[in-house]
PDB file of C-alpha atoms in Angstrom:
ATOM      1  CA  MET A 373      23.952   8.988 -26.874  1.00  0.00           C
ATOM      2  CA  ILE A 374      20.206   9.430 -27.335  1.00  0.00           C
ATOM      3  CA  ALA A 375      18.892  12.761 -28.585  1.00  0.00           C
ATOM      4  CA  LEU A 376      16.642  14.394 -25.991  1.00  0.00           C
ATOM      5  CA  PRO A 377      14.078  17.201 -26.506  1.00  0.00           C
ATOM      6  CA  GLU A 378      14.212  20.520 -24.690  1.00  0.00           C
ATOM      7  CA  VAL A 379      12.212  20.462 -21.453  1.00  0.00           C
ATOM      8  CA  ARG A 380      11.103  22.765 -18.656  1.00  0.00           C
ATOM      9  CA  GLY A 381      11.619  20.110 -16.014  1.00  0.00           C
ATOM     10  CA  LYS A 382      14.796  18.335 -14.911  1.00  0.00           C
ATOM     11  CA  LEU A 383      16.648  16.089 -17.374  1.00  0.00           C
ATOM     12  CA  LEU A 384      19.710  14.184 -16.138  1.00  0.00           C
ATOM     13  CA  ARG A 385      21.989  11.869 -18.110  1.00  0.00           C
ATOM     14  CA  ASN A 386      23.564   8.723 -16.619  1.00  0.00           C
ATOM     15  CA  GLU A 387      21.754   9.308 -13.336  1.00  0.00           C
ATOM     16  CA  PRO A 388      22.234   6.587 -10.665  1.00  0.00           C
ATOM     17  CA  LEU A 389      18.846   5.146  -9.745  1.00  0.00           C
ATOM     18  CA  ALA A 390      19.732   3.366  -6.494  1.00  0.00           C
ATOM     19  CA  PRO A 391      18.965   6.469  -4.365  1.00  0.00           C
ATOM     20  CA  TYR A 392      15.465   6.549  -5.863  1.00  0.00           C
ATOM     21  CA  THR A 393      14.561   2.998  -4.791  1.00  0.00           C
ATOM     22  CA  TRP A 394      13.750   1.498  -1.403  1.00  0.00           C
ATOM     23  CA  PHE A 395      16.229  -1.351  -1.915  1.00  0.00           C
ATOM     24  CA  ARG A 396      18.959   1.231  -2.621  1.00  0.00           C
ATOM     25  CA  VAL A 397      20.401  -0.894  -5.432  1.00  0.00           C
ATOM     26  CA  GLY A 398      20.727  -0.747  -9.206  1.00  0.00           C
ATOM     27  CA  GLY A 399      22.541   0.993 -12.003  1.00  0.00           C
ATOM     28  CA  ALA A 400      22.005   4.310 -13.769  1.00  0.00           C
ATOM     29  CA  ALA A 401      19.323   5.565 -16.116  1.00  0.00           C
ATOM     30  CA  GLU A 402      20.593   6.513 -19.533  1.00  0.00           C
ATOM     31  CA  ALA A 403      18.454   9.587 -18.921  1.00  0.00           C
ATOM     32  CA  LEU A 404      16.185  10.541 -16.009  1.00  0.00           C
ATOM     33  CA  PHE A 405      13.379  13.026 -16.704  1.00  0.00           C
ATOM     34  CA  ILE A 406      11.390  14.739 -13.956  1.00  0.00           C
ATOM     35  CA  PRO A 407       8.735  16.755 -15.827  1.00  0.00           C
ATOM     36  CA  ALA A 408       7.589  20.161 -14.654  1.00  0.00           C
ATOM     37  CA  ASP A 409       3.940  19.289 -15.331  1.00  0.00           C
ATOM     38  CA  ALA A 410       1.703  17.216 -17.600  1.00  0.00           C
ATOM     39  CA  GLU A 411       2.146  19.591 -20.545  1.00  0.00           C
ATOM     40  CA  ASP A 412       5.929  19.340 -20.245  1.00  0.00           C
ATOM     41  CA  LEU A 413       5.687  15.543 -20.211  1.00  0.00           C
ATOM     42  CA  ALA A 414       3.297  15.456 -23.194  1.00  0.00           C
ATOM     43  CA  ASP A 415       5.565  17.702 -25.274  1.00  0.00           C
ATOM     44  CA  PHE A 416       8.586  15.564 -24.367  1.00  0.00           C
ATOM     45  CA  LEU A 417       6.875  12.324 -25.372  1.00  0.00           C
ATOM     46  CA  LYS A 418       5.606  13.785 -28.653  1.00  0.00           C
ATOM     47  CA  THR A 419       9.122  14.879 -29.619  1.00  0.00           C
ATOM     48  CA  LEU A 420      11.147  11.924 -28.284  1.00  0.00           C
ATOM     49  CA  ASP A 421      12.166   9.352 -30.893  1.00  0.00           C
ATOM     50  CA  SER A 422       9.584   6.555 -30.721  1.00  0.00           C
ATOM     51  CA  ALA A 423      12.404   3.977 -30.723  1.00  0.00           C
ATOM     52  CA  VAL A 424      13.730   5.215 -27.348  1.00  0.00           C
ATOM     53  CA  PRO A 425      12.459   3.039 -24.459  1.00  0.00           C
ATOM     54  CA  VAL A 426      10.518   4.828 -21.733  1.00  0.00           C
ATOM     55  CA  THR A 427      10.176   3.509 -18.161  1.00  0.00           C
ATOM     56  CA  VAL A 428       8.149   5.097 -15.358  1.00  0.00           C
ATOM     57  CA  LEU A 429       9.544   5.010 -11.830  1.00  0.00           C
ATOM     58  CA  GLY A 430       7.445   6.120  -8.870  1.00  0.00           C
ATOM     59  CA  VAL A 431       8.942   6.238  -5.386  1.00  0.00           C
ATOM     60  CA  GLY A 432      10.749   2.955  -6.052  1.00  0.00           C
ATOM     61  CA  SER A 433       8.965   1.067  -3.294  1.00  0.00           C
ATOM     62  CA  ASN A 434       8.106  -2.096  -5.228  1.00  0.00           C
ATOM     63  CA  VAL A 435      10.856  -2.330  -7.821  1.00  0.00           C
ATOM     64  CA  ILE A 436      14.295  -3.812  -8.411  1.00  0.00           C
ATOM     65  CA  VAL A 437      16.484  -1.749 -10.728  1.00  0.00           C
ATOM     66  CA  ARG A 438      19.027  -4.180 -12.131  1.00  0.00           C
ATOM     67  CA  ASP A 439      22.736  -3.458 -11.787  1.00  0.00           C
ATOM     68  CA  GLY A 440      23.265  -2.713 -15.492  1.00  0.00           C
ATOM     69  CA  GLY A 441      20.954   0.271 -15.358  1.00  0.00           C
ATOM     70  CA  VAL A 442      17.987   1.201 -17.518  1.00  0.00           C
ATOM     71  CA  GLU A 443      18.157   1.874 -21.231  1.00  0.00           C
ATOM     72  CA  GLY A 444      16.433   4.935 -22.651  1.00  0.00           C
ATOM     73  CA  VAL A 445      14.522   7.428 -20.516  1.00  0.00           C
ATOM     74  CA  VAL A 446      13.258   6.872 -16.984  1.00  0.00           C
ATOM     75  CA  ILE A 447      10.406   9.227 -16.080  1.00  0.00           C
ATOM     76  CA  ARG A 448       9.769  10.110 -12.460  1.00  0.00           C
ATOM     77  CA  LEU A 449       6.684  12.094 -11.495  1.00  0.00           C
ATOM     78  CA  ALA A 450       8.023  13.784  -8.395  1.00  0.00           C
ATOM     79  CA  GLY A 451       7.318  17.020  -6.616  1.00  0.00           C
ATOM     80  CA  ARG A 452       4.319  19.200  -5.809  1.00  0.00           C
ATOM     81  CA  PRO A 453       2.790  19.402  -9.339  1.00  0.00           C
ATOM     82  CA  TRP A 454       2.378  15.630  -9.366  1.00  0.00           C
ATOM     83  CA  ALA A 455       1.161  15.145  -5.813  1.00  0.00           C
ATOM     84  CA  GLN A 456      -1.891  17.409  -5.601  1.00  0.00           C
ATOM     85  CA  ILE A 457      -4.888  15.977  -3.711  1.00  0.00           C
ATOM     86  CA  THR A 458      -8.322  17.618  -3.712  1.00  0.00           C
ATOM     87  CA  THR A 459     -11.689  16.557  -2.296  1.00  0.00           C
ATOM     88  CA  ASP A 460     -15.240  17.439  -3.289  1.00  0.00           C
ATOM     89  CA  GLY A 461     -18.123  15.864  -1.420  1.00  0.00           C
ATOM     90  CA  ASP A 462     -17.350  12.147  -1.352  1.00  0.00           C
ATOM     91  CA  ALA A 463     -14.867  12.367  -4.275  1.00  0.00           C
ATOM     92  CA  VAL A 464     -11.074  12.459  -4.053  1.00  0.00           C
ATOM     93  CA  THR A 465      -8.822  13.473  -6.956  1.00  0.00           C
ATOM     94  CA  ALA A 466      -5.096  12.773  -6.718  1.00  0.00           C
ATOM     95  CA  GLY A 467      -2.071  13.225  -8.923  1.00  0.00           C
ATOM     96  CA  ALA A 468      -0.145  10.129  -9.984  1.00  0.00           C
ATOM     97  CA  GLY A 469       2.833  11.190  -7.884  1.00  0.00           C
ATOM     98  CA  ALA A 470       0.821  11.483  -4.679  1.00  0.00           C
ATOM     99  CA  LEU A 471       1.745   8.955  -2.015  1.00  0.00           C
ATOM    100  CA  ASP A 472      -1.033   6.460  -1.348  1.00  0.00           C
ATOM    101  CA  SER A 473      -0.729   7.143   2.379  1.00  0.00           C
ATOM    102  CA  MET A 474      -1.231  10.888   1.834  1.00  0.00           C
ATOM    103  CA  VAL A 475      -4.374  10.205  -0.192  1.00  0.00           C
ATOM    104  CA  ALA A 476      -5.715   8.153   2.711  1.00  0.00           C
ATOM    105  CA  LYS A 477      -4.945  10.967   5.160  1.00  0.00           C
ATOM    106  CA  ALA A 478      -6.507  13.649   2.944  1.00  0.00           C
ATOM    107  CA  SER A 479      -9.627  11.500   2.619  1.00  0.00           C
ATOM    108  CA  ALA A 480      -9.854  11.158   6.383  1.00  0.00           C
ATOM    109  CA  LYS A 481      -9.512  14.897   6.897  1.00  0.00           C
ATOM    110  CA  ALA A 482     -12.415  15.426   4.463  1.00  0.00           C
ATOM    111  CA  GLY A 483     -14.562  12.786   6.146  1.00  0.00           C
ATOM    112  CA  ILE A 484     -14.412  10.358   3.221  1.00  0.00           C
ATOM    113  CA  ALA A 485     -14.295   6.658   4.049  1.00  0.00           C
ATOM    114  CA  GLY A 486     -13.232   3.772   1.819  1.00  0.00           C
ATOM    115  CA  LEU A 487      -9.660   4.761   1.016  1.00  0.00           C
ATOM    116  CA  GLU A 488      -8.184   3.889   4.421  1.00  0.00           C
ATOM    117  CA  PHE A 489      -6.389   0.843   2.966  1.00  0.00           C
ATOM    118  CA  TYR A 490      -4.117   3.157   0.974  1.00  0.00           C
ATOM    119  CA  ALA A 491      -2.411   3.971   4.292  1.00  0.00           C
ATOM    120  CA  GLY A 492      -0.916   0.475   4.152  1.00  0.00           C
ATOM    121  CA  ILE A 493       0.509   0.696   0.614  1.00  0.00           C
ATOM    122  CA  PRO A 494       4.039   2.108   0.251  1.00  0.00           C
ATOM    123  CA  GLY A 495       3.737   3.636  -3.210  1.00  0.00           C
ATOM    124  CA  THR A 496       2.119   6.302  -5.352  1.00  0.00           C
ATOM    125  CA  ILE A 497      -1.228   6.593  -7.102  1.00  0.00           C
ATOM    126  CA  GLY A 498       0.378   5.926 -10.495  1.00  0.00           C
ATOM    127  CA  GLY A 499       1.599   2.552  -9.320  1.00  0.00           C
ATOM    128  CA  ALA A 500      -1.691   1.777  -7.600  1.00  0.00           C
ATOM    129  CA  LEU A 501      -3.559   2.341 -10.865  1.00  0.00           C
ATOM    130  CA  THR A 502      -1.148   0.150 -12.799  1.00  0.00           C
ATOM    131  CA  MET A 503      -1.389  -2.890 -10.525  1.00  0.00           C
ATOM    132  CA  ASN A 504      -4.766  -2.539  -8.772  1.00  0.00           C
ATOM    133  CA  ALA A 505      -2.887  -2.085  -5.502  1.00  0.00           C
ATOM    134  CA  GLY A 506      -4.626  -3.183  -2.347  1.00  0.00           C
ATOM    135  CA  CYS A 507      -4.284  -4.603   1.144  1.00  0.00           C
ATOM    136  CA  TYR A 508      -6.337  -5.648   4.156  1.00  0.00           C
ATOM    137  CA  GLY A 509      -9.266  -6.750   2.018  1.00  0.00           C
ATOM    138  CA  SER A 510      -9.634  -3.678  -0.224  1.00  0.00           C
ATOM    139  CA  GLU A 511      -8.286  -2.844  -3.667  1.00  0.00           C
ATOM    140  CA  THR A 512      -8.039   0.159  -5.965  1.00  0.00           C
ATOM    141  CA  LYS A 513     -10.934  -1.154  -8.070  1.00  0.00           C
ATOM    142  CA  ASP A 514     -13.262  -0.808  -5.070  1.00  0.00           C
ATOM    143  CA  VAL A 515     -13.043   3.002  -4.986  1.00  0.00           C
ATOM    144  CA  LEU A 516     -11.690   4.176  -8.367  1.00  0.00           C
ATOM    145  CA  VAL A 517     -14.031   6.166 -10.624  1.00  0.00           C
ATOM    146  CA  SER A 518     -11.731   7.188 -13.475  1.00  0.00           C
ATOM    147  CA  ALA A 519      -8.205   8.203 -14.402  1.00  0.00           C
ATOM    148  CA  TRP A 520      -6.386   9.846 -17.251  1.00  0.00           C
ATOM    149  CA  GLY A 521      -2.899   9.552 -18.609  1.00  0.00           C
ATOM    150  CA  LEU A 522      -0.599   9.966 -21.602  1.00  0.00           C
ATOM    151  CA  THR A 523       0.338   7.400 -24.220  1.00  0.00           C
ATOM    152  CA  ARG A 524       3.930   6.851 -25.334  1.00  0.00           C
ATOM    153  CA  ALA A 525       3.154   9.310 -28.134  1.00  0.00           C
ATOM    154  CA  GLY A 526       2.071  11.982 -25.642  1.00  0.00           C
ATOM    155  CA  GLU A 527      -1.654  11.787 -26.404  1.00  0.00           C
ATOM    156  CA  ARG A 528      -4.214  12.007 -23.604  1.00  0.00           C
ATOM    157  CA  VAL A 529      -6.372   8.959 -22.832  1.00  0.00           C
ATOM    158  CA  ASP A 530      -9.258   8.797 -20.369  1.00  0.00           C
ATOM    159  CA  TYR A 531     -10.248   5.585 -18.595  1.00  0.00           C
ATOM    160  CA  ALA A 532     -13.362   4.767 -16.590  1.00  0.00           C
ATOM    161  CA  LEU A 533     -13.093   2.046 -13.964  1.00  0.00           C
ATOM    162  CA  ALA A 534     -14.536  -0.598 -16.307  1.00  0.00           C
ATOM    163  CA  ASP A 535     -11.860   0.152 -18.916  1.00  0.00           C
ATOM    164  CA  PHE A 536      -9.110  -1.100 -16.588  1.00  0.00           C
ATOM    165  CA  GLY A 537     -10.470  -4.647 -16.496  1.00  0.00           C
ATOM    166  CA  TYR A 538      -8.970  -5.069 -13.063  1.00  0.00           C
ATOM    167  CA  THR A 539      -8.206  -8.459 -11.573  1.00  0.00           C
ATOM    168  CA  TYR A 540      -5.900  -9.347  -8.668  1.00  0.00           C
ATOM    169  CA  ARG A 541      -2.807  -7.118  -9.000  1.00  0.00           C
ATOM    170  CA  HIS A 542      -3.433  -6.724 -12.724  1.00  0.00           C
ATOM    171  CA  SER A 543      -4.907  -4.261 -15.207  1.00  0.00           C
ATOM    172  CA  ARG A 544      -5.624  -4.779 -18.888  1.00  0.00           C
ATOM    173  CA  ALA A 545      -4.837  -1.131 -19.656  1.00  0.00           C
ATOM    174  CA  PRO A 546      -1.806  -0.750 -21.958  1.00  0.00           C
ATOM    175  CA  ALA A 547       1.396  -0.936 -19.935  1.00  0.00           C
ATOM    176  CA  ASP A 548       2.901   2.128 -21.623  1.00  0.00           C
ATOM    177  CA  ILE A 549       0.262   4.582 -20.384  1.00  0.00           C
ATOM    178  CA  ILE A 550       1.738   7.114 -17.974  1.00  0.00           C
ATOM    179  CA  TRP A 551      -1.012   7.904 -15.491  1.00  0.00           C
ATOM    180  CA  ILE A 552      -1.422  11.552 -14.557  1.00  0.00           C
ATOM    181  CA  GLU A 553      -4.452  11.775 -12.272  1.00  0.00           C
ATOM    182  CA  ALA A 554      -7.174   9.627 -10.722  1.00  0.00           C
ATOM    183  CA  THR A 555     -10.573  10.277  -9.185  1.00  0.00           C
ATOM    184  CA  TYR A 556     -12.031   8.099  -6.428  1.00  0.00           C
ATOM    185  CA  ARG A 557     -15.364   7.960  -4.668  1.00  0.00           C
ATOM    186  CA  GLY A 558     -15.811   6.931  -1.058  1.00  0.00           C
ATOM    187  CA  THR A 559     -18.613   7.382   1.451  1.00  0.00           C
ATOM    188  CA  THR A 560     -19.111  10.113   4.001  1.00  0.00           C
ATOM    189  CA  ASP A 561     -18.108   9.424   7.582  1.00  0.00           C
ATOM    190  CA  GLU A 562     -16.815  11.255  10.611  1.00  0.00           C
ATOM    191  CA  PRO A 563     -13.200  12.345  10.087  1.00  0.00           C
ATOM    192  CA  GLU A 564     -12.243  10.982  13.505  1.00  0.00           C
ATOM    193  CA  ALA A 565     -13.643   7.545  12.656  1.00  0.00           C
ATOM    194  CA  VAL A 566     -11.774   7.392   9.341  1.00  0.00           C
ATOM    195  CA  ALA A 567      -8.564   8.569  11.017  1.00  0.00           C
ATOM    196  CA  ALA A 568      -8.933   5.888  13.684  1.00  0.00           C
ATOM    197  CA  ARG A 569      -9.138   3.162  11.070  1.00  0.00           C
ATOM    198  CA  ILE A 570      -6.055   4.561   9.346  1.00  0.00           C
ATOM    199  CA  SER A 571      -4.190   4.526  12.662  1.00  0.00           C
ATOM    200  CA  GLU A 572      -5.141   0.878  13.102  1.00  0.00           C
ATOM    201  CA  ILE A 573      -3.779   0.021   9.645  1.00  0.00           C
ATOM    202  CA  THR A 574      -0.521   1.909  10.121  1.00  0.00           C
ATOM    203  CA  GLY A 575      -0.028   0.407  13.564  1.00  0.00           C
ATOM    204  CA  ARG A 576      -0.581  -3.090  12.228  1.00  0.00           C
ATOM    205  CA  ARG A 577       1.856  -2.419   9.409  1.00  0.00           C
ATOM    206  CA  GLU A 578       4.496  -1.142  11.839  1.00  0.00           C
ATOM    207  CA  THR A 579       4.371  -4.352  13.850  1.00  0.00           C
ATOM    208  CA  THR A 580       4.099  -6.890  11.019  1.00  0.00           C
ATOM    209  CA  GLN A 581       6.226  -5.501   8.177  1.00  0.00           C
ATOM    210  CA  PRO A 582       9.910  -4.459   8.003  1.00  0.00           C
ATOM    211  CA  ILE A 583       9.078  -0.956   6.801  1.00  0.00           C
ATOM    212  CA  ARG A 584      12.253   0.598   8.224  1.00  0.00           C
ATOM    213  CA  GLU A 585      14.495  -1.789   6.284  1.00  0.00           C
ATOM    214  CA  LYS A 586      15.707  -1.503   2.699  1.00  0.00           C
ATOM    215  CA  THR A 587      12.836  -3.497   1.258  1.00  0.00           C
ATOM    216  CA  GLY A 588      10.575  -3.744  -1.767  1.00  0.00           C
ATOM    217  CA  GLY A 589       7.278  -4.539  -0.083  1.00  0.00           C
ATOM    218  CA  SER A 590       5.420  -7.715  -0.985  1.00  0.00           C
ATOM    219  CA  THR A 591       7.697  -9.839  -3.151  1.00  0.00           C
ATOM    220  CA  PHE A 592       5.243 -12.359  -4.580  1.00  0.00           C
ATOM    221  CA  LYS A 593       1.560 -12.284  -5.428  1.00  0.00           C
ATOM    222  CA  ASN A 594      -0.633 -14.675  -3.473  1.00  0.00           C
ATOM    223  CA  PRO A 595      -1.291 -17.775  -5.613  1.00  0.00           C
ATOM    224  CA  GLU A 596      -4.919 -18.816  -5.698  1.00  0.00           C
ATOM    225  CA  GLY A 597      -5.716 -20.669  -2.490  1.00  0.00           C
ATOM    226  CA  HIS A 598      -2.351 -19.863  -0.888  1.00  0.00           C
ATOM    227  CA  SER A 599      -0.518 -17.140   1.032  1.00  0.00           C
ATOM    228  CA  SER A 600       2.918 -16.371  -0.357  1.00  0.00           C
ATOM    229  CA  TRP A 601       4.364 -15.671   3.067  1.00  0.00           C
ATOM    230  CA  LYS A 602       3.329 -19.118   4.293  1.00  0.00           C
ATOM    231  CA  LEU A 603       4.882 -20.836   1.273  1.00  0.00           C
ATOM    232  CA  VAL A 604       8.171 -18.953   1.739  1.00  0.00           C
ATOM    233  CA  ASP A 605       8.126 -19.593   5.479  1.00  0.00           C
ATOM    234  CA  GLU A 606       7.371 -23.300   5.194  1.00  0.00           C
ATOM    235  CA  ALA A 607      10.144 -23.681   2.613  1.00  0.00           C
ATOM    236  CA  GLY A 608      12.579 -22.426   5.262  1.00  0.00           C
ATOM    237  CA  TRP A 609      13.532 -19.039   3.823  1.00  0.00           C
ATOM    238  CA  ARG A 610      12.427 -16.690   6.611  1.00  0.00           C
ATOM    239  CA  GLY A 611      15.513 -14.845   7.877  1.00  0.00           C
ATOM    240  CA  LYS A 612      17.897 -16.983   5.827  1.00  0.00           C
ATOM    241  CA  LEU A 613      20.755 -14.993   4.259  1.00  0.00           C
ATOM    242  CA  HIS A 614      21.303 -15.797   0.590  1.00  0.00           C
ATOM    243  CA  ALA A 615      24.802 -14.684  -0.400  1.00  0.00           C
ATOM    244  CA  GLU A 616      25.816 -16.555  -3.543  1.00  0.00           C
ATOM    245  CA  ASN A 617      27.341 -13.417  -5.050  1.00  0.00           C
ATOM    246  CA  GLY A 618      29.188 -12.339  -1.916  1.00  0.00           C
ATOM    247  CA  GLY A 619      26.700  -9.646  -0.911  1.00  0.00           C
ATOM    248  CA  GLY A 620      23.557 -11.015   0.544  1.00  0.00           C
ATOM    249  CA  ALA A 621      19.811 -10.552   0.674  1.00  0.00           C
ATOM    250  CA  MET A 622      17.175 -12.249   2.790  1.00  0.00           C
ATOM    251  CA  PHE A 623      13.508 -12.626   3.498  1.00  0.00           C
ATOM    252  CA  SER A 624      12.579 -10.704   6.613  1.00  0.00           C
ATOM    253  CA  GLU A 625      12.241 -12.366   9.993  1.00  0.00           C
ATOM    254  CA  LEU A 626       9.214 -10.126  10.559  1.00  0.00           C
ATOM    255  CA  HIS A 627       7.365 -10.914   7.316  1.00  0.00           C
ATOM    256  CA  SER A 628       8.497 -13.760   5.079  1.00  0.00           C
ATOM    257  CA  ASN A 629       7.094 -12.247   1.867  1.00  0.00           C
ATOM    258  CA  PHE A 630       9.275  -9.155   2.269  1.00  0.00           C
ATOM    259  CA  MET A 631      12.818  -9.298   0.921  1.00  0.00           C
ATOM    260  CA  ILE A 632      15.328  -6.964   2.511  1.00  0.00           C
ATOM    261  CA  ASN A 633      18.781  -5.668   1.729  1.00  0.00           C
ATOM    262  CA  PRO A 634      20.464  -6.019   5.140  1.00  0.00           C
ATOM    263  CA  GLY A 635      23.688  -4.341   4.035  1.00  0.00           C
ATOM    264  CA  GLU A 636      25.472  -4.196   0.718  1.00  0.00           C
ATOM    265  CA  ALA A 637      23.390  -6.501  -1.465  1.00  0.00           C
ATOM    266  CA  THR A 638      23.312  -5.895  -5.201  1.00  0.00           C
ATOM    267  CA  ALA A 639      20.246  -6.021  -7.392  1.00  0.00           C
ATOM    268  CA  ALA A 640      21.526  -9.391  -8.645  1.00  0.00           C
ATOM    269  CA  ASP A 641      21.658 -10.669  -5.047  1.00  0.00           C
ATOM    270  CA  ILE A 642      18.076  -9.621  -4.416  1.00  0.00           C
ATOM    271  CA  GLU A 643      16.625 -10.908  -7.663  1.00  0.00           C
ATOM    272  CA  GLY A 644      18.693 -14.081  -7.351  1.00  0.00           C
ATOM    273  CA  LEU A 645      17.207 -14.725  -3.923  1.00  0.00           C
ATOM    274  CA  GLY A 646      13.718 -14.301  -5.295  1.00  0.00           C
ATOM    275  CA  GLU A 647      14.365 -16.755  -8.119  1.00  0.00           C
ATOM    276  CA  ALA A 648      15.979 -19.271  -5.743  1.00  0.00           C
ATOM    277  CA  VAL A 649      12.917 -19.159  -3.493  1.00  0.00           C
ATOM    278  CA  ARG A 650      10.521 -19.477  -6.427  1.00  0.00           C
ATOM    279  CA  ALA A 651      12.380 -22.592  -7.602  1.00  0.00           C
ATOM    280  CA  ASP A 652      12.506 -24.096  -4.115  1.00  0.00           C
ATOM    281  CA  VAL A 653       8.816 -23.497  -3.386  1.00  0.00           C
ATOM    282  CA  LEU A 654       7.872 -24.975  -6.758  1.00  0.00           C
ATOM    283  CA  ALA A 655       9.991 -28.073  -6.120  1.00  0.00           C
ATOM    284  CA  LYS A 656       8.589 -28.585  -2.609  1.00  0.00           C
ATOM    285  CA  THR A 657       4.933 -27.717  -3.149  1.00  0.00           C
ATOM    286  CA  GLY A 658       4.221 -27.612  -6.874  1.00  0.00           C
ATOM    287  CA  VAL A 659       3.061 -23.985  -6.476  1.00  0.00           C
ATOM    288  CA  GLN A 660       4.575 -21.377  -8.798  1.00  0.00           C
ATOM    289  CA  LEU A 661       5.129 -18.027  -7.092  1.00  0.00           C
ATOM    290  CA  GLU A 662       4.670 -14.996  -9.335  1.00  0.00           C
ATOM    291  CA  TRP A 663       6.656 -11.806  -8.788  1.00  0.00           C
ATOM    292  CA  GLU A 664       4.753  -8.795  -7.464  1.00  0.00           C
ATOM    293  CA  ILE A 665       7.895  -6.672  -7.378  1.00  0.00           C
ATOM    294  CA  LYS A 666       8.653  -5.176 -10.766  1.00  0.00           C
ATOM    295  CA  ARG A 667      12.161  -5.786 -12.114  1.00  0.00           C
ATOM    296  CA  ILE A 668      13.528  -3.324 -14.673  1.00  0.00           C
ATOM    297  CA  GLY A 669      16.755  -2.706 -16.553  1.00  0.00           C
ATOM    298  CA  ARG A 670      19.738  -4.760 -17.657  1.00  0.00           C
ATOM    299  CA  ALA A 671      21.726  -7.284 -15.684  1.00  0.00           C
ATOM    300  CA  GLY A 672      25.098  -6.053 -14.500  1.00  0.00           C
TER     301      GLY A 672
END
């Protein structure tokens, strides 16, 4: 059993992680830590044995937690201290635990345009910073000014936009940084006009994505010159149940780059489907699909 420091937040041992993910699958965390605030998290990281693995889990919207669970400590930035959103002029500052959609709505209320696309991303600001999240022609890099976070050793680091070295769904920032807060800059506009564009995005998402299913969002990144959904669709995987392990997962009938858990699929079922589709698309087209969904933990 790993030795854990004293904390002010919530620290749970052998905590099942399935309820924290949109797929509703996966094993337990050896320890789950929900810090009270940034100081609590920094103190924890400074004291925790450096050999103990640390994994950050947001709202679990774009992740598969494998059935064997996650070794070490899983950190979840959840609750009001982590979700604060403030505006000042054309600037928006948001905590890493703030939902992307709430940042879009707060921006609209303040008459700040440019962050509307966040209404179409089912995650948190921490995840958006990590992967340069985007949709509908806009990305995090288009509006981000700066962000700060904590290293694995609990030391503060500050990053300007240029320091991220953003490319498509990728950042060159060290993967072990735990982001705490980000500042964005948009442009001024009428709140009603910004809200109308957000309504258009959310309406489009409602009709084209299986957001009420147990899903993980976009499964694969778009290969250069291709759309992942078209490759999956043309390979014949839309709506096809894959049940090698007796459970079953499938790519949605509504959007063929969205995997869903239609019932009692395991993490192995879901990841196995993704790998089967990657192999099939490669064999049929010569195009290698790259995972966008993050997969963490040990196989069951």
